[in-house]
Coordinates of C-alpha atoms in Angstrom, one line a residue:
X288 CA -48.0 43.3 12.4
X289 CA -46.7 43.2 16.1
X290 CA -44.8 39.8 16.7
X291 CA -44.2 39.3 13.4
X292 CA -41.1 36.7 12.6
X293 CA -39.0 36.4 9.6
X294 CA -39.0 33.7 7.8
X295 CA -36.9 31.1 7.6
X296 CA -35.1 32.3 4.1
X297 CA -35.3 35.8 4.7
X298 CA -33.4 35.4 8.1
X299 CA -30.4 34.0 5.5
X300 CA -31.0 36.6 3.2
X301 CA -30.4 39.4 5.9
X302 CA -27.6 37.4 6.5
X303 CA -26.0 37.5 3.5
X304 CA -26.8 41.6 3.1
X305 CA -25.1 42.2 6.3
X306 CA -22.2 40.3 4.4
X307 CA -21.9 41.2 1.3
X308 CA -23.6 45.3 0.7
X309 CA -15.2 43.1 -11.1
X310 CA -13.5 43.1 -14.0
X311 CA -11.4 44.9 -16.3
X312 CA -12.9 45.9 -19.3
X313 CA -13.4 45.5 -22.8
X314 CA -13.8 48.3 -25.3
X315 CA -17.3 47.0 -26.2
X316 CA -19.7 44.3 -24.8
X317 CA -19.5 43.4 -28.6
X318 CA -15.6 42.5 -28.3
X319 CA -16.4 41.0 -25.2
X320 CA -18.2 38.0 -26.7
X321 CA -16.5 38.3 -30.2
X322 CA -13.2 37.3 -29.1
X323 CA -15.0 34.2 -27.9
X324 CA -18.1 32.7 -29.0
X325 CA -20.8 32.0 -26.1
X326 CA -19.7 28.8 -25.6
X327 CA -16.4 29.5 -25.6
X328 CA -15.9 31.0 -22.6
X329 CA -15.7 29.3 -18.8
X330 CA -19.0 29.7 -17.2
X331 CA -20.9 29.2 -13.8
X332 CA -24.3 27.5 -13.8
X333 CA -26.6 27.4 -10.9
X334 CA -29.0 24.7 -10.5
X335 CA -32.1 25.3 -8.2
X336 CA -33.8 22.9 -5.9
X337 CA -38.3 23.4 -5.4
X338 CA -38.4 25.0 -2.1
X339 CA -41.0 23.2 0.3
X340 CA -42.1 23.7 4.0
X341 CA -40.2 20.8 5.0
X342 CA -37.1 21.4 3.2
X343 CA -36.9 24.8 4.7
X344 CA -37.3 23.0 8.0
X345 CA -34.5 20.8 7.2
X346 CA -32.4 23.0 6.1
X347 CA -32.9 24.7 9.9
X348 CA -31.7 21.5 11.6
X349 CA -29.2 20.3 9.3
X350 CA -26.2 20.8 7.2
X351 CA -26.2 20.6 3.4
X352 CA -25.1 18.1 1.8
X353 CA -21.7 18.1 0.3
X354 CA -21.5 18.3 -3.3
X355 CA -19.1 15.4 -4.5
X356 CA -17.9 17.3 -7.8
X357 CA -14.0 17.5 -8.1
X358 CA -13.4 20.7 -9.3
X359 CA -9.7 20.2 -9.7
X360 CA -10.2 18.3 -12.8
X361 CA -8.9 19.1 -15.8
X362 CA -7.7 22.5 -14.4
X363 CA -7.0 25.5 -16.2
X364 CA -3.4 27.2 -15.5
X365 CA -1.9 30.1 -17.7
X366 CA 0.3 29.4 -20.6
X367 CA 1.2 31.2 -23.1
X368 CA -0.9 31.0 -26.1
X369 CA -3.7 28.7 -24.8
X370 CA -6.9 28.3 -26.8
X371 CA -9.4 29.4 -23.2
X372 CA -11.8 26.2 -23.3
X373 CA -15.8 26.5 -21.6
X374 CA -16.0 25.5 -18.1
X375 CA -19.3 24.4 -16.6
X376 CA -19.6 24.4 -12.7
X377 CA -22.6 23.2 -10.2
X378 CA -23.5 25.6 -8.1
X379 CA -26.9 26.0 -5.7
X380 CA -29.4 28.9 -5.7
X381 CA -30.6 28.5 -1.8
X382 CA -34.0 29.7 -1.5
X383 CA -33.9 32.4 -4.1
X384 CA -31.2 34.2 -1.0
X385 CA -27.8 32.5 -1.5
X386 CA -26.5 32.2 -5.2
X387 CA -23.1 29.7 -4.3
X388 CA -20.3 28.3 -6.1
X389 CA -18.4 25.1 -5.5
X390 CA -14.9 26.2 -5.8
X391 CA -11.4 24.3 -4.5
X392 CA -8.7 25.5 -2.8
X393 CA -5.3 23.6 -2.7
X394 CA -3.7 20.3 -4.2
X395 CA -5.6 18.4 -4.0
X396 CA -8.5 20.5 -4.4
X397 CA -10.5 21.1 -1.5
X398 CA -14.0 22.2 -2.2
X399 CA -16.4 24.8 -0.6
X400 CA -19.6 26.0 -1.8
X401 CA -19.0 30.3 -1.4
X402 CA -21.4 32.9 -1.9
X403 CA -20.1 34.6 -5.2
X404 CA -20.6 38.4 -3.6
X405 CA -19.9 41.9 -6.1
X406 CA -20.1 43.6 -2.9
X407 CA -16.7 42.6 -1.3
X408 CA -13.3 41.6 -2.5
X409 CA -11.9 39.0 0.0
X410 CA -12.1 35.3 0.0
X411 CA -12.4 33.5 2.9
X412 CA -13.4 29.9 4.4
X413 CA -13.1 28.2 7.4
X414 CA -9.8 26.7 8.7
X415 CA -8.9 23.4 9.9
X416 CA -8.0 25.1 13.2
X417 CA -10.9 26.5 13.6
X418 CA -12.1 24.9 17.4
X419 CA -13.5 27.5 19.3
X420 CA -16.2 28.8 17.0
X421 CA -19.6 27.1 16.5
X422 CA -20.2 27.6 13.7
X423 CA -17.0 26.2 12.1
X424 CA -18.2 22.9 12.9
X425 CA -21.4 23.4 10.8
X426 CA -19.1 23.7 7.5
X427 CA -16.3 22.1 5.6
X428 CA -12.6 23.4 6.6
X429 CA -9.4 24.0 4.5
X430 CA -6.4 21.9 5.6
X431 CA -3.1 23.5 4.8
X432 CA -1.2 19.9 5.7
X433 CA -3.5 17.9 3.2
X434 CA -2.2 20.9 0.0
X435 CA 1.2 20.3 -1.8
X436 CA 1.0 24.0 -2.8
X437 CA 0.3 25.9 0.2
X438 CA 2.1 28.6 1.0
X439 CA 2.3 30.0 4.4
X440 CA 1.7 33.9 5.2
X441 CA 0.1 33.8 8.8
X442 CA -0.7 37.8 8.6
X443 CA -3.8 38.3 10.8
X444 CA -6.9 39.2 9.4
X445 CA -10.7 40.7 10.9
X446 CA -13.2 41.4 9.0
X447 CA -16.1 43.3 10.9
X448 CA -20.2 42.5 10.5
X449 CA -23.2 43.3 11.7
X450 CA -23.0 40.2 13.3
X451 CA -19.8 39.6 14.8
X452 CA -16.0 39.4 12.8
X453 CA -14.4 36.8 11.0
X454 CA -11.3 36.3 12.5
X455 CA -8.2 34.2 11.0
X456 CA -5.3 35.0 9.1
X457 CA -3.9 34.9 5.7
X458 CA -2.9 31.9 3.3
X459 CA -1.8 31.3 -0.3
X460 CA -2.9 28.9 -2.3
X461 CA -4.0 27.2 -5.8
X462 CA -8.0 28.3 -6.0
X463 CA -9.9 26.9 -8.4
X464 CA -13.2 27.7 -9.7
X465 CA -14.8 25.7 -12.7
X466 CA -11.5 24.8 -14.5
X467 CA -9.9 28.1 -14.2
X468 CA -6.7 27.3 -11.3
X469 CA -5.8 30.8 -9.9
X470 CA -1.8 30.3 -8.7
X471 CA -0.5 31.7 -5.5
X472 CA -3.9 33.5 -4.6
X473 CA -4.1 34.7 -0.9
X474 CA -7.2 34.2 1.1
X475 CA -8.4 33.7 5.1
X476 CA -8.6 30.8 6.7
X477 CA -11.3 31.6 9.4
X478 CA -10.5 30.9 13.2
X479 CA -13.7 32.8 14.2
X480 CA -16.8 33.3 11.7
X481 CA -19.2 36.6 12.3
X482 CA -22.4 35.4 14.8
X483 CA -23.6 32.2 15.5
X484 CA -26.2 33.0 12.7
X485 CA -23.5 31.6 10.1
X486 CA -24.2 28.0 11.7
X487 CA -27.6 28.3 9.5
X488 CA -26.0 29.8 6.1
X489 CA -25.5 27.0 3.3
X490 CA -22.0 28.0 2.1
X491 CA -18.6 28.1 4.0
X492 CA -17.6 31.0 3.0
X493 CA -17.3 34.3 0.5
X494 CA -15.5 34.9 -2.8
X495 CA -15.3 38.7 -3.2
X496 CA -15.5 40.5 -6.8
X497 CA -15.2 43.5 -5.6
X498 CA -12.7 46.1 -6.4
X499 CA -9.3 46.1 -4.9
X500 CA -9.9 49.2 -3.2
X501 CA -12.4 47.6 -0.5
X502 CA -10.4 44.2 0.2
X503 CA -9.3 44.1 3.3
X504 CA -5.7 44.0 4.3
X505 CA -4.9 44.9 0.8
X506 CA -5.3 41.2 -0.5
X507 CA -5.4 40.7 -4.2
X508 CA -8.9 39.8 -5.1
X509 CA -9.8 36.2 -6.8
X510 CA -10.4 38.0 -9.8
X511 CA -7.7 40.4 -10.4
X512 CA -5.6 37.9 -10.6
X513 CA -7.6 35.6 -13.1
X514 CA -7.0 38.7 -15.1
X515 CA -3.2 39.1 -14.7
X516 CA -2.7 35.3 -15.1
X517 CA -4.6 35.6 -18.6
X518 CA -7.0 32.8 -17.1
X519 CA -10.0 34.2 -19.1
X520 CA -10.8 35.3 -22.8
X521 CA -11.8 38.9 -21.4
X522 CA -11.6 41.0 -18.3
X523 CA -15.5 41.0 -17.5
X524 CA -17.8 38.9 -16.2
X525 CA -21.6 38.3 -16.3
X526 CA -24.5 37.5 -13.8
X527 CA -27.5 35.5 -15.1
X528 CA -29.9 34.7 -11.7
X529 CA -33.0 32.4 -12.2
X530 CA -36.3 33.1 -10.2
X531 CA -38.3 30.9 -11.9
X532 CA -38.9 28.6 -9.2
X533 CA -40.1 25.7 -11.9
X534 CA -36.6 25.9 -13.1
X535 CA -33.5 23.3 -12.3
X536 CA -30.7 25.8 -13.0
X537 CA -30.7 28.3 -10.7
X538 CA -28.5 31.0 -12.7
X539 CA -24.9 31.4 -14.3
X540 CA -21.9 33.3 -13.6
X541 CA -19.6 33.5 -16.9
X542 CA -15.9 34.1 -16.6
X543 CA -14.8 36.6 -19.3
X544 CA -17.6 37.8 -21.1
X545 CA -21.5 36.9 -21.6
X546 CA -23.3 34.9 -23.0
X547 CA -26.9 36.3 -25.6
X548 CA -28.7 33.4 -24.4
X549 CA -29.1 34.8 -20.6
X550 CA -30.5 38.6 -22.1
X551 CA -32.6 40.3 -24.4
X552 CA -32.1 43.8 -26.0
X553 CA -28.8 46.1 -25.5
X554 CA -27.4 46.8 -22.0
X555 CA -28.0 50.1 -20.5
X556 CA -24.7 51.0 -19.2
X557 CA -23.9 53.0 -15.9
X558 CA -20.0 54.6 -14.9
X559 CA -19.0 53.2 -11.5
X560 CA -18.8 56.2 -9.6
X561 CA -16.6 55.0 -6.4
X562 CA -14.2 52.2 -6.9
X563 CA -15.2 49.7 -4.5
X564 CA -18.7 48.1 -4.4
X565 CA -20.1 48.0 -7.9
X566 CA -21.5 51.7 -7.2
X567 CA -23.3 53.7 -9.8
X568 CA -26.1 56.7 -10.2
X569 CA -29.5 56.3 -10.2
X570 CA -31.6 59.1 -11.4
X571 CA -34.8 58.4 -10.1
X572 CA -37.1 55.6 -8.1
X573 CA -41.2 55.9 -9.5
X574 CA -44.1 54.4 -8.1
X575 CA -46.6 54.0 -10.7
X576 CA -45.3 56.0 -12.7
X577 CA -44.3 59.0 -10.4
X578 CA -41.4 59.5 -8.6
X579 CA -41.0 59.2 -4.9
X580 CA -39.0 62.6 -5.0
X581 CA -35.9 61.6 -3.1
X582 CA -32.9 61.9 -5.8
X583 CA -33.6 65.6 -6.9
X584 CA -29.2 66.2 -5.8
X585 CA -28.6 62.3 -6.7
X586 CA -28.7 58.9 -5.9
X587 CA -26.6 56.0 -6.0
X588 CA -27.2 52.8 -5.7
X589 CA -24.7 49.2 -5.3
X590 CA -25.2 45.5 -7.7
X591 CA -25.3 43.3 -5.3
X592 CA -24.8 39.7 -5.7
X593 CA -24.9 38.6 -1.8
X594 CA -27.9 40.4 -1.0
X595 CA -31.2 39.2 -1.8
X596 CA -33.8 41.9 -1.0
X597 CA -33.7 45.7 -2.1
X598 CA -32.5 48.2 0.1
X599 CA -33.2 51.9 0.1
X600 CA -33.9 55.2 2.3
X601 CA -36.6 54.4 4.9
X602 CA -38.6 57.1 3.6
X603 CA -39.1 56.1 0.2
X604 CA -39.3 52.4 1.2
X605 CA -42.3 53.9 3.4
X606 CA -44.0 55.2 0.7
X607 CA -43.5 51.8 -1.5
X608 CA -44.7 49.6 1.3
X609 CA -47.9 52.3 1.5
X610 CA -48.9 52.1 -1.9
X611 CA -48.6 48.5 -2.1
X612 CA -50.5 47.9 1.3
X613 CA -47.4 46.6 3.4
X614 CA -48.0 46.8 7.2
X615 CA -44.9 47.6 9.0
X616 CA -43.9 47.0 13.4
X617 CA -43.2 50.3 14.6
X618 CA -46.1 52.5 13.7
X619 CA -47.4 53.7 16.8
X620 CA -44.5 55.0 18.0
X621 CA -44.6 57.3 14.6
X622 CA -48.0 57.9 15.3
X623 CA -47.5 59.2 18.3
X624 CA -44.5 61.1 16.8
X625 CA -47.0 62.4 14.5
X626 CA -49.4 63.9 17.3
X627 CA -46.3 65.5 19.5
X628 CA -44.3 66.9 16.5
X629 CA -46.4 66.9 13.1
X630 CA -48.0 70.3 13.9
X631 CA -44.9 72.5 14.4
X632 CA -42.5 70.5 11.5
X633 CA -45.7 71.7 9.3
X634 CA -45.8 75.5 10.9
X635 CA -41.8 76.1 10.1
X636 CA -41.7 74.0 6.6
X637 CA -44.9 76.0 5.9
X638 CA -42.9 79.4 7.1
X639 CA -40.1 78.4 4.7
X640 CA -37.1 77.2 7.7
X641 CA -35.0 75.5 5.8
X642 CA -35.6 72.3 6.0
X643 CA -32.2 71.0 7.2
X644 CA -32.8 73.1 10.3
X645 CA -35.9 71.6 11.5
X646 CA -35.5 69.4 13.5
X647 CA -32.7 71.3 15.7
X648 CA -35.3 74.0 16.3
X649 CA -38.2 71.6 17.5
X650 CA -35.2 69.8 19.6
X651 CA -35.0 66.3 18.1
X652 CA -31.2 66.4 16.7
X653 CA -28.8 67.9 18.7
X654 CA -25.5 67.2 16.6
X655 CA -26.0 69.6 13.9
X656 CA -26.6 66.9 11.2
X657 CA -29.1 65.7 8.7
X658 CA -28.6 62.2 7.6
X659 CA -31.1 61.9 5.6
X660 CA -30.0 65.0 3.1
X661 CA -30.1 64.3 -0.7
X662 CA -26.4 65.2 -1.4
X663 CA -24.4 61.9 -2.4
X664 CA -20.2 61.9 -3.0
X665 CA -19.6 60.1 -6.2
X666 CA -16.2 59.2 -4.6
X667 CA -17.7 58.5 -1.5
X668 CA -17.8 55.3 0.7
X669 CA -20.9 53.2 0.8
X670 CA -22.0 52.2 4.6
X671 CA -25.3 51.0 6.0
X672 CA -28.2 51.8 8.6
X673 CA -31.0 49.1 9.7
X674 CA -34.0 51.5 9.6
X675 CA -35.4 54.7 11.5
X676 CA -35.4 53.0 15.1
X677 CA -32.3 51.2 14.6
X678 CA -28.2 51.8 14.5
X679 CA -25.9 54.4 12.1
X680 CA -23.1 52.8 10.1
X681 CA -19.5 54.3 10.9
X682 CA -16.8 53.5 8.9
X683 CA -14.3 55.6 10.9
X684 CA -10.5 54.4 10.1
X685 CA -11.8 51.0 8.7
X686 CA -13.4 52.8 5.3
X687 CA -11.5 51.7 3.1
X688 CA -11.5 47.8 4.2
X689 CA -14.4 46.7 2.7
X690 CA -17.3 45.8 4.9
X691 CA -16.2 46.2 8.1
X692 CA -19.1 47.9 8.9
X693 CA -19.2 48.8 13.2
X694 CA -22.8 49.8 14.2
X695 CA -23.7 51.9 16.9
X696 CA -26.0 53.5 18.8
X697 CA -25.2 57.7 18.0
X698 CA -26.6 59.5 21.0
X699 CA -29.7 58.6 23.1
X700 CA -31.4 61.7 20.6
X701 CA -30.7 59.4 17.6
X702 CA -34.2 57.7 17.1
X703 CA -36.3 60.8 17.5
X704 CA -33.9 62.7 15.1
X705 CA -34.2 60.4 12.5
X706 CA -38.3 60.1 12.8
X707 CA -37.8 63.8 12.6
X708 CA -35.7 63.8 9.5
X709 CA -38.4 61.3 7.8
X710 CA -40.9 63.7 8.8
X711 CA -39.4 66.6 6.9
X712 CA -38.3 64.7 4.0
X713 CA -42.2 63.9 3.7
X714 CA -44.0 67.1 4.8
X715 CA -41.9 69.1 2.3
X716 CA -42.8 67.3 -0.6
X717 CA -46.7 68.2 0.5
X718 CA -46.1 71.6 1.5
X719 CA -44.3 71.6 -2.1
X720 CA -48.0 70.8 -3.4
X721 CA -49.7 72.9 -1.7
X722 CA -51.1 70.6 0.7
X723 CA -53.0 71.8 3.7
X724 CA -51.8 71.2 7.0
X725 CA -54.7 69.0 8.1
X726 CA -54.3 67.6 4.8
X727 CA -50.2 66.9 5.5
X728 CA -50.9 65.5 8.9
X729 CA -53.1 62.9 7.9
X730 CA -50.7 61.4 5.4
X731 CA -48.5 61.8 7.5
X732 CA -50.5 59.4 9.9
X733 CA -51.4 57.4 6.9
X734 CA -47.6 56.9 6.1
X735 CA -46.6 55.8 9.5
X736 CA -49.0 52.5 8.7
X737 CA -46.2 51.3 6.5
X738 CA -42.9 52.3 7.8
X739 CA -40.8 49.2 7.4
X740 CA -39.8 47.3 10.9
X741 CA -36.1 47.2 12.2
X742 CA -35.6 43.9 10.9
X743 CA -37.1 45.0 7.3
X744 CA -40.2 42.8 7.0
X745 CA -43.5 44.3 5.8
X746 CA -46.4 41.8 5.0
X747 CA -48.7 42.7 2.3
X748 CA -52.1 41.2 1.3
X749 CA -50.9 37.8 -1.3
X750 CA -54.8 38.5 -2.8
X751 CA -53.8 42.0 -3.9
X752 CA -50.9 41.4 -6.3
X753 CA -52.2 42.4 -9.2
X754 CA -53.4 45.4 -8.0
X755 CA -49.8 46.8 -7.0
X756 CA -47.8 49.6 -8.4
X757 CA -45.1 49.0 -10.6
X758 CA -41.8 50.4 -9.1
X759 CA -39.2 51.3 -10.9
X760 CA -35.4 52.2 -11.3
X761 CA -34.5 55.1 -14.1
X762 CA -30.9 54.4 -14.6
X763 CA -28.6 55.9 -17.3
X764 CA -32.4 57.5 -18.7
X765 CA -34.0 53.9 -18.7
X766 CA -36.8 52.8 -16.6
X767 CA -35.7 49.0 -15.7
X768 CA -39.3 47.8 -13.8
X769 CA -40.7 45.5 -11.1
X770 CA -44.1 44.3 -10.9
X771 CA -45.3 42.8 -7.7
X772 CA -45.1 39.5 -8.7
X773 CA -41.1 40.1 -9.1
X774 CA -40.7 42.3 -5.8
X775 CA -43.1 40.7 -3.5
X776 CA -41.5 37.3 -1.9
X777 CA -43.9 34.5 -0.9
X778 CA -43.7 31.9 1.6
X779 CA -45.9 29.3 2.8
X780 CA -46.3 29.2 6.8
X781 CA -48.1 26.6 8.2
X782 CA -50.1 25.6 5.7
X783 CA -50.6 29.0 4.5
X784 CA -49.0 31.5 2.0
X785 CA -47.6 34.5 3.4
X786 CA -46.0 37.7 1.0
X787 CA -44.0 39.9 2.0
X788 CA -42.2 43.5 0.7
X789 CA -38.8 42.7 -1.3
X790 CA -37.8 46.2 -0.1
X791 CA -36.1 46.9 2.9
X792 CA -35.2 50.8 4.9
X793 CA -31.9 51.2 4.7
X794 CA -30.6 54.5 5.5
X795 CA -26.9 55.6 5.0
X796 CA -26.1 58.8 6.2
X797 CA -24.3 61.5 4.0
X798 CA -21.9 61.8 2.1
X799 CA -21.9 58.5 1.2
X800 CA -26.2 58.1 1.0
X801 CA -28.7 58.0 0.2
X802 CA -27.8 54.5 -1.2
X803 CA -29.9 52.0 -2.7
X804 CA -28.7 48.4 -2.7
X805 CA -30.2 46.2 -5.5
X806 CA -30.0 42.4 -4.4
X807 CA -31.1 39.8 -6.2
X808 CA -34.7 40.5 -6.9
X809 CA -33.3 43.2 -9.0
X810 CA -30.7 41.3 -10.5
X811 CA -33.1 37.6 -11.2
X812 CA -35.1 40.1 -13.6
X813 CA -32.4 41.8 -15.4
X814 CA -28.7 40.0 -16.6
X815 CA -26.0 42.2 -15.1
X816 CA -22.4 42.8 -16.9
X817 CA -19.4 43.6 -14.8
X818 CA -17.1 45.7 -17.1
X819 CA -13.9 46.8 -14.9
X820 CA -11.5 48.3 -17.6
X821 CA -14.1 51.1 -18.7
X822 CA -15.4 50.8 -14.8
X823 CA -18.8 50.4 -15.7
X824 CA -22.1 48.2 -14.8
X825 CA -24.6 47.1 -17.4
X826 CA -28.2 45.8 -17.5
X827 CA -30.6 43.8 -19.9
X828 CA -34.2 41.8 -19.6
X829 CA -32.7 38.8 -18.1
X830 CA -34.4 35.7 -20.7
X831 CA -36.2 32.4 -19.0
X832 CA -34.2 29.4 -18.7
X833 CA -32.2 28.9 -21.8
X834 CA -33.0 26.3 -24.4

């Protein structure tokens, strides 16, 4: 649908991807909650406000208001032989897109609500000193003068973004989240935030539980160093995110273990394969039933609490938004793709060229590369595209800090390559069945309906929700479903109610892709343990709001 605009919670949610796309481990998940009984262990709850038309509007034009809790109450500091008492925190879910903590920094405690993000490993909030950004002035700001146990560092720090950097430099102080007081932690005090587009987030900044091997500058993580200052009952934490939108809490985060009330069932358990994001393999993605053929060599995919939507390979995400009826922006330029190109990518795929060499021989890629092969690195880095039309990821020498993701334009051939690329990845899987060629070209057409647009919206009819395919995610051998109703995001605009695709094209170039990224529509349906000792992720039917 030409013109089409995002709306107002999805623009935050996009926000928070570009920002965010823990931990040491227990022998069992059984240990984990038997050394502590549910209740025993420090926990985050998230309470969530009814979203209405004119709230979203309001939240548009103003700030949030400040939540008046003191978190430095009765705080939690490591001595030896301390019974580990249960810890209760506020926190917001924002529009089913931001999952925040309220956490304090300094002595006093100063508090700032943070997006709690498994896909980075660096805290940072806005500083004092912060005058030359707008967007600083939109959100509370730590003041090292006001702290009786700040330490100074001043090492400068950039962290890259889609959007812009944050840039600051590094501090040490007392961080505090629930009870649990986190001694001499280093963190970035923000001098510049990424975009203007932060002046519209509701949190200050991001708490990272990523692994150490993505933080940038090398700085311990939050986490790490609640584990080495024995400031919870077990190195592992839990994620329990509410989306029912009837409900007051929004969710829980729980500090050293989990807690039975927030699942159902065992976990399935996945090995993180790259130290990093919380990265793991996926063995297939079905539609109904049948797969979508794009993990034959592998797939891997990132839990991630600071995105919201679901993320994959533009290709596959075409063929979801197809068989659920989702319209995309850019489909006439594929159709005309289709016209110019379809015929001969059919001819040689048909003639057995292998399939990598296409599109050098009908003279849309020019570098020698596919990026859209199935091969993934299990020690790879994870990176990110914005769909078929838009920018490559490049790490280059900043791969091992984290996000800093640069994106750029690769050559004035790179759009046409990678509609080329889709093609073949496509047109192979019908030549594999046999499919004629007049037959292959009009799916091909057909599929072009529902590619997804650079910014990732696709509307589909809010009538037909029913009637949509159930997609699913086979990992570790288990099928963990959606149904529309879980996948499909609604939004009332101007008086009417407006859905739109959860899933968004993403496509990350090899070795590190294909990669899926599963945000929090993956993550409100099923309870998600961290497990960092045995380095491995878990999953479970996430229960209703606990009684």
């Amino acid at each position: 649908m030409a013109g089409l605009s995002l709306p107002a919670r999805h623009v935050v949610a996009l926000l928070v991807a570009v920002v965010s796309v823990a931990v040491f481990v227990v022998p069992t998940l059984a240990n984990a909650s038997a050394s502590g009984s549910p209740s025993s262990l420090p926990r985050v709850p998230l309470f969530k406000k009814r979203v209405t038309l004119a709230l979203v509007r309001a939240v548009l034009r103003e700030r949030a208001r400040q939540l008046v809790r003191n978190a430095g109450s009765g705080r939690r500091v490591a001595n030896e032989g301390d019974d580990l008492e249960p810890d209760h925190v506020a926190l917001n879910n924002y529009l089913d897109a931001q999952y925040t903590a309220e956490i304090g920094i300094g002595t006093p405690p100063q508090t700032f609500r943070v997006v709690m993000d498994t896909g980075s490993a660096n805290l940072w909030v806005p500083s004092r000193k912060c005058r030359f950004s707008i967007p600083c002035y939109f959100h509370r700001k730590y003041d090292s003068g006001s702290s009786s146990t700040y330490e100074e560092d001043g090492t400068d720090i950039s962290i890259h973004y889609g959007t812009g950097a944050m840039a600051g430099f590094l501090s040490r102080d007392v961080v505090t989240v629930g009870t649990v007081a986190v001694q001499h932690q280093g963190f970035a005090e923000a001098m510049k935030e990424p975009g203007t587009a932060f002046i519209l987030a509701k949190f200050d900044g991001i708490l990272g539980l990523g692994f150490m091997e993505i933080s940038v500058d090398r700085v311990t993580p939050v986490w790490y160093n609640m584990v080495e200052q024995r400031l919870v009952p077990e190195p592992v934490f839990s994620f329990w995110l509410n989306r029912d939108t009837e409900g007051q809490m929004g969710g829980e985060m729980v500090l050293g273990g989990v807690d039975p009330k927030h699942f159902t069932g065992e976990h399935t358990w996945s090995n993180v394969t790259r130290r990093g994001y919380w990265q793991f393999a996926i063995d297939d993605v079905t539609v109904d039933g049948e797969s979508a053929g794009f993990c034959q060599h592998g797939c891997s995919a990132i839990a991630d609490t600071g995105t919201s939507l679901l993320s994959g390979p533009t290709a596959v995400i075409a063929e979801i938004n197809q068989a659920i009826g989702a319209t995309g922006v850019i489909s006439q330029q594929c159709k005309q793709m289709v016209t110019q190109y379809g015929p001969m990518i059919v001819d040689l795929l048909q003639a057995q060229v292998d399939p990598e060499k296409v599109c050098q021989q009908v003279h849309l890629c020019d570098d020698g590369e596919n990026h859209l092969k199935t091969t993934t690195s299990s020690s790879s880095s994870s990176s990110s595209g914005l769909g078929v039309m838009e920018v490559l990821v490049e790490h280059g020498e900043e791969e091992v800090k984290g996000r800093a993701w640069e994106l750029k334009v690769v050559g004035d051939n790179e759009p046409l390559c990678k509609f080329c690329e889709t093609f073949v990845f496509w047109i192979e899987r019908q030549v594999k069945l046999n499919k004629s060629k007049a037959e292959i070209l009009e799916k091909l057409d057909k599929l072009c309906d529902h590619l997804p647009s650079p910014r990732g919206e696709s509307v589909v009819d809010c009538r037909k929700l029913d009637d949509m395919p159930t997609v699913s995610f086979v990992i570790s051998g288990k099928k963990f479903e959606l149904t529309a109703h879980q996948y499909v995001l609604r939004e009332s605009q101007g008086g009417q109610e407006e859905c739109i695709s959860g899933f968004m094209g993403l496509d990350v170039p090899p070795p590190s892709g294909p990669l899926w990224i599963l945000g929090d529509i993956f993550l409100g349906v099923y309870h998600s343990v961290y497990d960092f000792g045995n380095e491995r992720v878990g999953f479970a039917p996430a229960t209703p709001v606990p009684t």
